[in-house]
PDB file of C-alpha atoms in Angstrom:
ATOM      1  CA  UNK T   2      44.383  67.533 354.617  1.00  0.00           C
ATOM      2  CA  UNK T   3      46.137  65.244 352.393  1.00  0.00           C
ATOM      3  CA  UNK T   4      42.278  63.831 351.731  1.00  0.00           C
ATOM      4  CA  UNK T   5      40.896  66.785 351.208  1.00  0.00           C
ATOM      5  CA  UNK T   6      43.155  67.439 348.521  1.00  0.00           C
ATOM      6  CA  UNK T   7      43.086  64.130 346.600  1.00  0.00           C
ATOM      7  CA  UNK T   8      39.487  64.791 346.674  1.00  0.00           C
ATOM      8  CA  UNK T   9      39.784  68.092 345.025  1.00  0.00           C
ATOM      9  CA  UNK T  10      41.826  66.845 342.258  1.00  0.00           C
ATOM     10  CA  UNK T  11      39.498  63.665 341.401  1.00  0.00           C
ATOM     11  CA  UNK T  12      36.893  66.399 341.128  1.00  0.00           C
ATOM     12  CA  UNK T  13      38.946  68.625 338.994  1.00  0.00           C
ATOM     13  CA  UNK T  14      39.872  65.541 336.753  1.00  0.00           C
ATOM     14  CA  UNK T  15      36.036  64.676 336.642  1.00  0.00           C
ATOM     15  CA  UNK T  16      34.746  67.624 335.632  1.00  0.00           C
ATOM     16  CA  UNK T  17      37.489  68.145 332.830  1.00  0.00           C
ATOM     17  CA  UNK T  18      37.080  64.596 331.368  1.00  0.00           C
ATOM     18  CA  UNK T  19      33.094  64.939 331.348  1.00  0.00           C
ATOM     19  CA  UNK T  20      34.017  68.829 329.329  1.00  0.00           C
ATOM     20  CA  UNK T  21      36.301  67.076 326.930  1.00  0.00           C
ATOM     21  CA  UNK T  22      33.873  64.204 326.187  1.00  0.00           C
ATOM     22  CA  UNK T  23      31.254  66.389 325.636  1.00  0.00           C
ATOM     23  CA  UNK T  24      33.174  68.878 323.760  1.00  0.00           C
ATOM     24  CA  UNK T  25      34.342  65.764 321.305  1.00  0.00           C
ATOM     25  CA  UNK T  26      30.783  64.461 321.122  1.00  0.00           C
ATOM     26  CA  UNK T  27      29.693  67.585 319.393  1.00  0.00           C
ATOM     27  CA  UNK T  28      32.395  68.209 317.152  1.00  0.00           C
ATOM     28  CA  UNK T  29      31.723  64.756 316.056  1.00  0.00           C
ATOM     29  CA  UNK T  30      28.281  65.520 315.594  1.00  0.00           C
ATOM     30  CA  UNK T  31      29.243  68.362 313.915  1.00  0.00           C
ATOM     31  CA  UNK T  32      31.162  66.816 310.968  1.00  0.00           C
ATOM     32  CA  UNK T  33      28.271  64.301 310.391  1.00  0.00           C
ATOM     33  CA  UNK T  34      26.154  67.600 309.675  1.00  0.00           C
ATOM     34  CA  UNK T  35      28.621  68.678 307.381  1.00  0.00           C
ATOM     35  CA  UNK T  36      28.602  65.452 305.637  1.00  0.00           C
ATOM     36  CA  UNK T  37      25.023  65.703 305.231  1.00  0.00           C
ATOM     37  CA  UNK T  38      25.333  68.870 303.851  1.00  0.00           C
ATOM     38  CA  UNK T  39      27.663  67.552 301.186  1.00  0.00           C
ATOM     39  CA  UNK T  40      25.956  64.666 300.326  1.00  0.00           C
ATOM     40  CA  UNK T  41      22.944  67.124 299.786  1.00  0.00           C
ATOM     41  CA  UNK T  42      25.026  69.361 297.664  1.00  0.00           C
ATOM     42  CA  UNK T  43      26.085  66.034 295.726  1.00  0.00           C
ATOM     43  CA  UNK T  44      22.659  65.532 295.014  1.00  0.00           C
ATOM     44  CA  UNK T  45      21.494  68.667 293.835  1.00  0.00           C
ATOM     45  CA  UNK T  46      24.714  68.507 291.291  1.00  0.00           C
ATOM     46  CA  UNK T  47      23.390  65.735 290.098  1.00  0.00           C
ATOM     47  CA  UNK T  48      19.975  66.349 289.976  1.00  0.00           C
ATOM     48  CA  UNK T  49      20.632  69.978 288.245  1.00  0.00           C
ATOM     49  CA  UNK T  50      22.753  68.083 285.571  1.00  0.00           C
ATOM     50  CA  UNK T  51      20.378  65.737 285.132  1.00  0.00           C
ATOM     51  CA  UNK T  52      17.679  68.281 284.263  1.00  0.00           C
ATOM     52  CA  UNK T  53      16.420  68.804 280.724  1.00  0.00           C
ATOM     53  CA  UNK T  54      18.544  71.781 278.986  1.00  0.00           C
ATOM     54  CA  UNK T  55      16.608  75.433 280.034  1.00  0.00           C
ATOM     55  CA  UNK T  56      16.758  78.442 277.539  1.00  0.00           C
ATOM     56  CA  UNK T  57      16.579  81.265 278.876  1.00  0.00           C
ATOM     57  CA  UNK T  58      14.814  84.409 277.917  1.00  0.00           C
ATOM     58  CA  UNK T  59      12.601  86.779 279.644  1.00  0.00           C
ATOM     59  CA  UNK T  60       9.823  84.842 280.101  1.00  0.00           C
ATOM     60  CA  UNK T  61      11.822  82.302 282.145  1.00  0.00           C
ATOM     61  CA  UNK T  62       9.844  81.258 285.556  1.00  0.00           C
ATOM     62  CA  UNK T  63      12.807  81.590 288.651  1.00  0.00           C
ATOM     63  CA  UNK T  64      11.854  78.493 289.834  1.00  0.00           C
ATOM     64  CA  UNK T  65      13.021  76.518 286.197  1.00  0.00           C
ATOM     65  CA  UNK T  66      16.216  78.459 287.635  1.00  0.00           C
ATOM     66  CA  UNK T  67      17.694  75.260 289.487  1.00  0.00           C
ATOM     67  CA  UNK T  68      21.329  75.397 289.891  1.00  0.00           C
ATOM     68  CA  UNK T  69      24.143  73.160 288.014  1.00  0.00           C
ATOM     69  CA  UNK T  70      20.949  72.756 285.155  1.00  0.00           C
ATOM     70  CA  UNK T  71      22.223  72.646 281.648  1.00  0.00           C
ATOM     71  CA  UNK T  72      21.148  76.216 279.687  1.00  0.00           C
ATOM     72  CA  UNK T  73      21.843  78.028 276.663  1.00  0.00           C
ATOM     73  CA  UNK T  74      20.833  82.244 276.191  1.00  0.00           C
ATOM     74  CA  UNK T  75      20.858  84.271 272.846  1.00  0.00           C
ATOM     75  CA  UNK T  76      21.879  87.608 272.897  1.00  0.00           C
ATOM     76  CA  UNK T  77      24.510  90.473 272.451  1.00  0.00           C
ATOM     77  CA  UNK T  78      27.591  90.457 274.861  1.00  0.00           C
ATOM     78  CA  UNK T  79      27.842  94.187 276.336  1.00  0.00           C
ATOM     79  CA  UNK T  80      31.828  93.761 276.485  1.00  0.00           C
ATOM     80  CA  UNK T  81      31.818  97.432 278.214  1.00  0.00           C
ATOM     81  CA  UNK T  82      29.677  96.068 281.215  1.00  0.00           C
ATOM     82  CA  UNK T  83      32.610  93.436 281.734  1.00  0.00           C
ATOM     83  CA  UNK T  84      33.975  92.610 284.928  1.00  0.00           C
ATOM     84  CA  UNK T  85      37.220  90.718 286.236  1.00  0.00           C
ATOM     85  CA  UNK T  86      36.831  89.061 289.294  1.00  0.00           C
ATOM     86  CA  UNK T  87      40.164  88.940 290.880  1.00  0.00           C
ATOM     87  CA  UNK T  88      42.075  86.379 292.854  1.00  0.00           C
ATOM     88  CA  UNK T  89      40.445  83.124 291.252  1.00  0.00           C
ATOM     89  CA  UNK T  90      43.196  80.629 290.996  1.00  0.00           C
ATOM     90  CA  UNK T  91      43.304  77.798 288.196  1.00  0.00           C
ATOM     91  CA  UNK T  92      45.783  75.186 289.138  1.00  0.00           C
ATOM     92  CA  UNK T  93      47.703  76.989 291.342  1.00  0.00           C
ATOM     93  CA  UNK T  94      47.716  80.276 289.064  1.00  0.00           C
ATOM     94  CA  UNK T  95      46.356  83.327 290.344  1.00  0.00           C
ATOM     95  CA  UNK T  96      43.801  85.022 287.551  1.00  0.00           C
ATOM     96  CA  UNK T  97      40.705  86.250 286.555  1.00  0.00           C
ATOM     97  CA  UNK T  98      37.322  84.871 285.996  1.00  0.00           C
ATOM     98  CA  UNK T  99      36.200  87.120 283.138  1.00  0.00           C
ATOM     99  CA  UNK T 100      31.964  88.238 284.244  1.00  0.00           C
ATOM    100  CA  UNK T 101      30.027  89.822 280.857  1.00  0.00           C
ATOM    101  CA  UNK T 102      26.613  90.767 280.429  1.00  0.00           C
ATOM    102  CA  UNK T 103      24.655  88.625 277.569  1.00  0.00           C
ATOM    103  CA  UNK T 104      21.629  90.853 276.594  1.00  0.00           C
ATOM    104  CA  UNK T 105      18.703  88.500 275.262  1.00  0.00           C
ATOM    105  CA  UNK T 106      15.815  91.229 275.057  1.00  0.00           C
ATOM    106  CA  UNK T 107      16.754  94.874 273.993  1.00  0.00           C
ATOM    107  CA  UNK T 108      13.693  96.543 274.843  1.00  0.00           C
ATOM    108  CA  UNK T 109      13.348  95.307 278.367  1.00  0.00           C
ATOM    109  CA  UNK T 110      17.195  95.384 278.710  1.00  0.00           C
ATOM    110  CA  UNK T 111      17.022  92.116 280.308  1.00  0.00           C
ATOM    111  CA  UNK T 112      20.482  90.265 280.236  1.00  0.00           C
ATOM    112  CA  UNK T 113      21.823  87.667 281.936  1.00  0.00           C
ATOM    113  CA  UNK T 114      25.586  87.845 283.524  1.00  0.00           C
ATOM    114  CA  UNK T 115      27.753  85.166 281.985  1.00  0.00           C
ATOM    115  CA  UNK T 116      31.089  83.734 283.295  1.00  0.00           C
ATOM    116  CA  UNK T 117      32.954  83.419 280.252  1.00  0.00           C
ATOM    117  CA  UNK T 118      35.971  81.688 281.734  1.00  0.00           C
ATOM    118  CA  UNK T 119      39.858  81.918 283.539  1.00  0.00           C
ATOM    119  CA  UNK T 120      42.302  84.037 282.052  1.00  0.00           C
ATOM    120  CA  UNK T 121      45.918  83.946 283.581  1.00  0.00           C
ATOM    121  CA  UNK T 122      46.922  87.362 285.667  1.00  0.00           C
ATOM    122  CA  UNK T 123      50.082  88.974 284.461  1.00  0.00           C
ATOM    123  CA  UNK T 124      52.908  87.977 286.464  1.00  0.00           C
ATOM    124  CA  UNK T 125      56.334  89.215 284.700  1.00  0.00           C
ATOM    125  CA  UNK T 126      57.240  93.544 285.441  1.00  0.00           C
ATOM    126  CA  UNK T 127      55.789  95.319 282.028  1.00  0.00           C
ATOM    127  CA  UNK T 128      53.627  92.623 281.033  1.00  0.00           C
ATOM    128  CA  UNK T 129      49.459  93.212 280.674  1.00  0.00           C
ATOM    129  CA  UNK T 130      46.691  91.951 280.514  1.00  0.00           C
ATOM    130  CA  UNK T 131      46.248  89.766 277.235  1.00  0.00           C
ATOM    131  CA  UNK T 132      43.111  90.486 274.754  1.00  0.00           C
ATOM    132  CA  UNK T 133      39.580  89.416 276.065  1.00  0.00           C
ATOM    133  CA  UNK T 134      37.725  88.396 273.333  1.00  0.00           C
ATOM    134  CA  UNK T 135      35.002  90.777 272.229  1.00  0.00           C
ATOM    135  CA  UNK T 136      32.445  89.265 269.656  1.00  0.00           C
ATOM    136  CA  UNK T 137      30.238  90.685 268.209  1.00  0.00           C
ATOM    137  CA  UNK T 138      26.789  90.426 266.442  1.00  0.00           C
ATOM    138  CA  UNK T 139      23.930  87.574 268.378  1.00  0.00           C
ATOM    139  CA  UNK T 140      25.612  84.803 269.963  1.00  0.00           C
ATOM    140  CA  UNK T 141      24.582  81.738 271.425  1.00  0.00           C
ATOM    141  CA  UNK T 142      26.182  80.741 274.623  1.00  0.00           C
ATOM    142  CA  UNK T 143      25.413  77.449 276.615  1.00  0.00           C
ATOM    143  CA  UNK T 144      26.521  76.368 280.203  1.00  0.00           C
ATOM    144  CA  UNK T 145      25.841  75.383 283.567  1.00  0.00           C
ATOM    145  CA  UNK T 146      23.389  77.332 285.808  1.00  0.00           C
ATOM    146  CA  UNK T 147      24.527  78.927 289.192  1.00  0.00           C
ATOM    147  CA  UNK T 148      22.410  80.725 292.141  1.00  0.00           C
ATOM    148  CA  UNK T 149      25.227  83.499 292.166  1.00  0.00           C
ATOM    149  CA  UNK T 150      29.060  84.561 291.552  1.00  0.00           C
ATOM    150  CA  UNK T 151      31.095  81.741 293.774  1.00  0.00           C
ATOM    151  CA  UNK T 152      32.266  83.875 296.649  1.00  0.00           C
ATOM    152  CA  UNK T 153      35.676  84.446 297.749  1.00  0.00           C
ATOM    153  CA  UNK T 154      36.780  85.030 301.278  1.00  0.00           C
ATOM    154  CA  UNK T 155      37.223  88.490 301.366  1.00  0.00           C
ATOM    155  CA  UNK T 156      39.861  90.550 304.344  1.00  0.00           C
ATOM    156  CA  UNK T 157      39.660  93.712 305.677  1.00  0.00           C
ATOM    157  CA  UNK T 158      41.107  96.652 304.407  1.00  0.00           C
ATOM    158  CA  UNK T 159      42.691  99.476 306.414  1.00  0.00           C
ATOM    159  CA  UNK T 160      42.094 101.956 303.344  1.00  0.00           C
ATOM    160  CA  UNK T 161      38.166 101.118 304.236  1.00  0.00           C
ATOM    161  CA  UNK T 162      37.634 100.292 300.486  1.00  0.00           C
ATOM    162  CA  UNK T 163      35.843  96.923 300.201  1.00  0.00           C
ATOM    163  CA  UNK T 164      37.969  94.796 297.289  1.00  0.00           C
ATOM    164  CA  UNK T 165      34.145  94.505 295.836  1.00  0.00           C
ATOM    165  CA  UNK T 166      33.620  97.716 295.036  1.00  0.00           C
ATOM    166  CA  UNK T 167      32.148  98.833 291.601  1.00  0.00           C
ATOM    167  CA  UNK T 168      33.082 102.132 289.835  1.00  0.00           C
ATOM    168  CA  UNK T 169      30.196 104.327 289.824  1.00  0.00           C
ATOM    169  CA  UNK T 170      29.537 103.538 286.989  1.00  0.00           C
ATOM    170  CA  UNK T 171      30.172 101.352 283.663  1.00  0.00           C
ATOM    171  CA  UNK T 172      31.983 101.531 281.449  1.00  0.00           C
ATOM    172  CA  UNK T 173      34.989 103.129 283.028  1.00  0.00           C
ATOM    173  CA  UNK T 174      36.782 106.184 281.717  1.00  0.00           C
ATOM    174  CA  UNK T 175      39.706 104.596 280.393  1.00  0.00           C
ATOM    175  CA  UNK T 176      37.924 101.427 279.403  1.00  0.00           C
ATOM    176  CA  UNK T 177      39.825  99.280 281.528  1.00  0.00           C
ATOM    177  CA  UNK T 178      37.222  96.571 282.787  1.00  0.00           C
ATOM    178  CA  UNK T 179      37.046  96.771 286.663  1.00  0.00           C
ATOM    179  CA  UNK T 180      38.946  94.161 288.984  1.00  0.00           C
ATOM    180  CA  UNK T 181      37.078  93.370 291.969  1.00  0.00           C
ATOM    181  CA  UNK T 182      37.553  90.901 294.397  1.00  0.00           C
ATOM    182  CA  UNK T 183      33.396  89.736 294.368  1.00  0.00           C
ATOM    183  CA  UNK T 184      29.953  90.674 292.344  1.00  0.00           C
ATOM    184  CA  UNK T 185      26.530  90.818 293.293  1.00  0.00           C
ATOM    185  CA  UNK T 186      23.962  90.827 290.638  1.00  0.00           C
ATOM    186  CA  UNK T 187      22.236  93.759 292.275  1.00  0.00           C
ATOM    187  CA  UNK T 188      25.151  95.662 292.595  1.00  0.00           C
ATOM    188  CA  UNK T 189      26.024  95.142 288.789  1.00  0.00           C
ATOM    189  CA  UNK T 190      22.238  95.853 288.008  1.00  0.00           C
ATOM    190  CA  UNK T 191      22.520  98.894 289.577  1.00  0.00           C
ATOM    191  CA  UNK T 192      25.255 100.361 287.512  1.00  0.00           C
ATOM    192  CA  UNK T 193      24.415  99.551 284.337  1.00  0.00           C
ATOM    193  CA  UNK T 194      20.866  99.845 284.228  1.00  0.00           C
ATOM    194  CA  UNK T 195      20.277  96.171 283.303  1.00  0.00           C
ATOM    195  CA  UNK T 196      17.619  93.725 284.366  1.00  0.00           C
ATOM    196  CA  UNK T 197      19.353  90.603 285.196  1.00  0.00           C
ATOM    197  CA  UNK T 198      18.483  87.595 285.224  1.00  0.00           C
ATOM    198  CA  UNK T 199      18.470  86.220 289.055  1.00  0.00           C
ATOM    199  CA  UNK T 200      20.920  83.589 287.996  1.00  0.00           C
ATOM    200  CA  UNK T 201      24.383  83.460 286.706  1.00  0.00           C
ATOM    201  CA  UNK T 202      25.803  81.082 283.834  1.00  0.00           C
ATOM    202  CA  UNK T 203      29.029  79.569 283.777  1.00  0.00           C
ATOM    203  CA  UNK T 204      30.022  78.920 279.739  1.00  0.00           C
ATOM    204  CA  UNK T 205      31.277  75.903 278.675  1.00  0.00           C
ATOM    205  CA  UNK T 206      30.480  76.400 275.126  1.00  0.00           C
ATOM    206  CA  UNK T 207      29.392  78.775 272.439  1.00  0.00           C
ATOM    207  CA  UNK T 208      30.410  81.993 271.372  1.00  0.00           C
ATOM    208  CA  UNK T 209      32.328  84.252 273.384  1.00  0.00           C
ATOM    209  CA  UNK T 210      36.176  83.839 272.741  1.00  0.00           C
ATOM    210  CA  UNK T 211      36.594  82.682 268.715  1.00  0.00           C
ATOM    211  CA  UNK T 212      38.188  86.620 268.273  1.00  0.00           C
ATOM    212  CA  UNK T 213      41.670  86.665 265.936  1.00  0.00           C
ATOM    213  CA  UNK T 214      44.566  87.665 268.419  1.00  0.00           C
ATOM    214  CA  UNK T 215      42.665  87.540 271.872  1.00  0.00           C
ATOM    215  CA  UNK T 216      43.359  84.950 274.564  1.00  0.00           C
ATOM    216  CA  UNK T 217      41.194  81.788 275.196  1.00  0.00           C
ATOM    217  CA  UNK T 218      39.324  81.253 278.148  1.00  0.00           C
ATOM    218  CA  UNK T 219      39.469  78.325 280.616  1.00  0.00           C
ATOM    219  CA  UNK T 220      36.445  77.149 281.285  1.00  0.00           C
ATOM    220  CA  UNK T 221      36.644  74.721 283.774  1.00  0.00           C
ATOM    221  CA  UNK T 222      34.471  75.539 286.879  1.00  0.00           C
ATOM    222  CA  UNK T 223      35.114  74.918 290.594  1.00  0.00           C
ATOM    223  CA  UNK T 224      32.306  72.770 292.286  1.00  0.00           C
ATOM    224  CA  UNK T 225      31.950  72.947 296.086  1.00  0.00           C
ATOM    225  CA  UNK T 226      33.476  69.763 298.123  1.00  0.00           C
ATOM    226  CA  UNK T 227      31.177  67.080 297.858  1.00  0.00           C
ATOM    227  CA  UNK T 228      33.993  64.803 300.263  1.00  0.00           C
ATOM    228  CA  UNK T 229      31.549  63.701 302.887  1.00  0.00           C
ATOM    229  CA  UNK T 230      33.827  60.980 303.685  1.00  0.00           C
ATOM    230  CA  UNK T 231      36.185  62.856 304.984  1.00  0.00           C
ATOM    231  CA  UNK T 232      33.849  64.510 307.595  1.00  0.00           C
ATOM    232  CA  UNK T 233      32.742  60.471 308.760  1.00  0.00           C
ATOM    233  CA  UNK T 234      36.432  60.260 309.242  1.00  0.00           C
ATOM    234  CA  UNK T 235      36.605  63.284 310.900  1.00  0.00           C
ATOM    235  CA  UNK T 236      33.754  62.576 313.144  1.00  0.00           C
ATOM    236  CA  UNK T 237      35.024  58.928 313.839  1.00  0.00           C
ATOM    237  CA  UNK T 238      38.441  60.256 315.712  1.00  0.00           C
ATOM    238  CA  UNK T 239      36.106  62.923 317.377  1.00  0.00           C
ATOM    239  CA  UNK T 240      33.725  60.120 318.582  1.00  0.00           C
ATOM    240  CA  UNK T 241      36.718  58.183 319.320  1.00  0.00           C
ATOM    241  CA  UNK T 242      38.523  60.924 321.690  1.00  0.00           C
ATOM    242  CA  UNK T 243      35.173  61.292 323.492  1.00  0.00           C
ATOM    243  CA  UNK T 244      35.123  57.441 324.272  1.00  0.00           C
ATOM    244  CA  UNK T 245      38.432  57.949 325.668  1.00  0.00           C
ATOM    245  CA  UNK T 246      37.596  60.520 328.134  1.00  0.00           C
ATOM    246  CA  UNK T 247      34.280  58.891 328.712  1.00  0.00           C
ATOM    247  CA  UNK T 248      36.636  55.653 329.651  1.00  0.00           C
ATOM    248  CA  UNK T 249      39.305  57.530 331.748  1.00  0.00           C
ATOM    249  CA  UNK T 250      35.954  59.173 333.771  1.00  0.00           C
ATOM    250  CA  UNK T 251      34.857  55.870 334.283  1.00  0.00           C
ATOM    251  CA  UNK T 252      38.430  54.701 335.514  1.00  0.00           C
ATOM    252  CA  UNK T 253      38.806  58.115 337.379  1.00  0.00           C
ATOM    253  CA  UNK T 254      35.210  57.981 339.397  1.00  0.00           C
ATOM    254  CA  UNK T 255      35.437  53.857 340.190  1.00  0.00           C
ATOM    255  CA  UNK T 256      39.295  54.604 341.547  1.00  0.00           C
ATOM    256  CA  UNK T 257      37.606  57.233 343.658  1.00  0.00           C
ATOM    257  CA  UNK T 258      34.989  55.173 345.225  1.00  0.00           C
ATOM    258  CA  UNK T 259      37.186  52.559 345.960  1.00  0.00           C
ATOM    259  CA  UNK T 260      39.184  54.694 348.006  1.00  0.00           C
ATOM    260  CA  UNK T 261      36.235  56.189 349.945  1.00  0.00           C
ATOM    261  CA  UNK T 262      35.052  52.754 350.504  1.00  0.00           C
ATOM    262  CA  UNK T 263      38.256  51.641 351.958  1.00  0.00           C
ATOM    263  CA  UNK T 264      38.892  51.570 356.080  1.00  0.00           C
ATOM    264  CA  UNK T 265      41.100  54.302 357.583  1.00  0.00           C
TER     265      UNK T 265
END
């Protein structure tokens, strides 16, 4: 009986050791995949930086359209069609990125959505939102391509509202320039009856905040973790673990057939 038991639990032990080595093996594997991914994104920064400046206008093919690529757009800012996108923290500071529509060809009403920058969100009881800057007359605005509007993680709400949701339509009643948690292009297109371009630019100079009395923008913009180091570090202890158990299996299984090899 006593047997029969010890050879139960050097099963048992087996079988876990050979789940957790396995388990550890792919989780290790995993991280080296997200490494590659980075290092990929890395590339593509640098590449899209790298990249002769773009101007865009409507005759602009999508595939010049390459993200983190130096461009510049002329146009008209439609300050009604502006947008706050909420919860986008700058240095620890919740705020708002600041989303306006730069028209570059009236007839066609093509325009191209422009993140104008970080504004701080009122904090203090009685305090409001402080000026946005609303230019007017042509402007020329240069920046940094992006595919779309950085996503944020967005939870679920019991009122069954989604925090992205657009007002019917723009601009609002009172004025007020919506707050929403995230923006598709589409969704914005379909509102204001603009043709947008299928890419979004992030300012970092030109016109577009030089108004008497209104707040400047920050225009320093987030990049996605290019740390791929961190995931080879990550997948080193993972690889590591899995040696272990691979060891202790090893140690486990030759213990085992020792035993069974011993006399009575």
């Amino acid at each position: 009986m006593a047997k029969s038991h010890s050879t139960l639990r050097t099963l048992v032990s087996l079988i876990l050791l050979a789940i957790v080595a396995a388990v550890c093996t792919a989780l290790g594997n995993w991280q080296l995949r997200r490494g590659a991914q980075r290092d990929a994104i890395m590339q593509a920064i640098e590449a899209g930086r790298k990249a002769a400046p773009l101007q865009l206008d409507t005759r602009t093919a999508a595939g010049d359209l390459v993200q983190w690529r130096p461009a510049a757009a002329h146009g008209v800012w439609l300050h009604d069609f502006t947008v706050l996108l909420d919860n986008r923290n700058y240095k620890g500071r919740p705020g708002y990125w600041v989303a306006t529509p730069l028209l570059i060809d009236a007839p066609s009403r093509t325009a191209v959505l422009v993140l104008r920058g970080w504004l701080p969100r009122p904090i203090l009881p009685g305090t409001s939102l402080p000026t946005l800057p609303r230019p007017g007359g042509e402007q020329d605005v240069r920046g940094q391509l992006v595919s779309h509007v950085p996503r944020m993680f967005e939870l679920w709400s019991f009122s069954g509202k989604s925090a992205s949701a657009l007002p019917a339509k723009l601009p609002a009643p009172d004025g007020a320039p919506p707050k929403v948690q995230n923006l598709a292009l589409q969704d914005l297109s379909r509102i204001t009856g603009l043709k947008l371009l299928p890419t979004v630019l992030e300012q970092t100079a030109g016109s577009g905040q030089a108004t008497a009395g209104a707040a400047p923008f920050v225009q320093e913009w987030p990049l996605p973790s290019t740390d791929s180091a961190q995931n080879r570090g990550y997948a080193l202890q993972w690889f590591s673990f899995a040696g272990i158990a691979a060891i202790a299996w090893l140690v486990v299984a030759w213990r085992a057939l020792r035993r069974r090899r011993q006399p009575a």
